[in-house]
Amino acid sequence: MRAQKKPVVIEYVEFRGFVNGNSSFSERPEWLLKAIYDDDNIRFFDEKDTLTIETLEGTMTANIGDYIIKGVHGELYPCKPDIFKQTYDLLD
């Protein structure tokens, strides 16, 4: 038996690090701000130059240059740049 993965459209931002103590992302969509300020799914400064993200699989760390992906059910998770580029085609 064989199966093919269905195409899924995701939203994402790139974590660019910290500038003057503030986090830097490629964009700041509403879902990211909610995860940071309202839900506490993303935390800063647990480790230097990283984000701590609460995912469905547990706590994960995002490093500078990693992508933060919002999944189809609103879940968040980090993704390394090489995996992101192999997995996703950019739509815009």
mmCIF file of C-alpha atoms in Angstrom, residues 11-76:
data_model
loop_
_atom_site.group_PDB
_atom_site.id
_atom_site.type_symbol
_atom_site.label_atom_id
_atom_site.label_comp_id
_atom_site.label_asym_id
_atom_site.label_seq_id
_atom_site.Cartn_x
_atom_site.Cartn_y
_atom_site.Cartn_z
ATOM 1 C CA GLU A 11 1.649 30.211 7.978
ATOM 2 C CA TYR A 12 5.175 30.893 9.213
ATOM 3 C CA VAL A 13 7.643 33.520 10.368
ATOM 4 C CA GLU A 14 11.424 33.457 10.576
ATOM 5 C CA PHE A 15 13.007 34.013 13.993
ATOM 6 C CA ARG A 16 15.818 36.518 13.420
ATOM 7 C CA GLY A 17 17.148 36.826 16.949
ATOM 8 C CA PHE A 18 17.164 39.754 19.321
ATOM 9 C CA VAL A 19 17.896 43.420 18.694
ATOM 10 C CA ASN A 20 18.340 45.664 21.742
ATOM 11 C CA GLY A 21 16.587 43.067 23.897
ATOM 12 C CA ASN A 22 13.569 42.791 21.590
ATOM 13 C CA SER A 23 12.721 39.709 19.551
ATOM 14 C CA SER A 24 13.006 40.027 15.793
ATOM 15 C CA PHE A 25 10.856 38.120 13.309
ATOM 16 C CA SER A 26 10.339 38.371 9.558
ATOM 17 C CA GLU A 27 6.765 39.471 10.351
ATOM 18 C CA ARG A 28 4.532 39.835 13.392
ATOM 19 C CA PRO A 29 1.169 38.308 12.478
ATOM 20 C CA GLU A 30 -1.656 38.275 14.999
ATOM 21 C CA TRP A 31 -1.230 34.541 15.749
ATOM 22 C CA LEU A 32 2.409 35.105 16.742
ATOM 23 C CA LEU A 33 1.571 38.003 19.056
ATOM 24 C CA LYS A 34 -1.197 35.932 20.653
ATOM 25 C CA ALA A 35 1.218 33.038 21.231
ATOM 26 C CA ILE A 36 3.708 35.386 22.880
ATOM 27 C CA TYR A 37 1.485 37.680 24.934
ATOM 28 C CA ASP A 38 -1.786 35.832 25.555
ATOM 29 C CA ASP A 39 -1.136 32.089 25.467
ATOM 30 C CA ASP A 40 2.477 32.028 26.688
ATOM 31 C CA ASN A 41 3.246 29.348 24.054
ATOM 32 C CA ILE A 42 6.440 31.189 23.126
ATOM 33 C CA ARG A 43 8.881 32.299 25.802
ATOM 34 C CA PHE A 44 12.140 34.205 25.535
ATOM 35 C CA PHE A 45 15.498 34.041 27.257
ATOM 36 C CA ASP A 46 15.215 30.511 28.670
ATOM 37 C CA GLU A 47 18.513 30.068 26.818
ATOM 38 C CA LYS A 48 20.627 32.713 25.082
ATOM 39 C CA ASP A 49 19.425 33.653 21.573
ATOM 40 C CA THR A 50 16.601 31.098 21.588
ATOM 41 C CA LEU A 51 12.843 30.856 21.878
ATOM 42 C CA THR A 52 11.111 28.178 23.912
ATOM 43 C CA ILE A 53 7.948 26.935 22.224
ATOM 44 C CA GLU A 54 5.292 24.756 23.801
ATOM 45 C CA THR A 55 4.235 22.311 21.074
ATOM 46 C CA LEU A 56 1.822 19.385 20.958
ATOM 47 C CA GLU A 57 4.880 17.122 21.344
ATOM 48 C CA GLY A 58 6.313 19.034 24.305
ATOM 49 C CA THR A 59 8.766 21.890 24.792
ATOM 50 C CA MET A 60 11.009 22.690 21.804
ATOM 51 C CA THR A 61 13.682 25.307 21.183
ATOM 52 C CA ALA A 62 13.980 27.604 18.166
ATOM 53 C CA ASN A 63 17.351 29.107 17.277
ATOM 54 C CA ILE A 64 18.090 32.187 15.219
ATOM 55 C CA GLY A 65 17.200 31.460 11.594
ATOM 56 C CA ASP A 66 14.621 28.791 12.425
ATOM 57 C CA TYR A 67 11.068 29.099 11.188
ATOM 58 C CA ILE A 68 8.064 29.186 13.510
ATOM 59 C CA ILE A 69 5.199 27.382 11.811
ATOM 60 C CA LYS A 70 1.517 27.629 12.623
ATOM 61 C CA GLY A 71 -0.008 24.238 11.835
ATOM 62 C CA VAL A 72 -3.446 23.440 10.446
ATOM 63 C CA HIS A 73 -4.996 23.312 13.930
ATOM 64 C CA GLY A 74 -3.268 26.463 15.212
ATOM 65 C CA GLU A 75 -0.421 24.569 16.863
ATOM 66 C CA LEU A 76 3.051 26.097 16.757
#
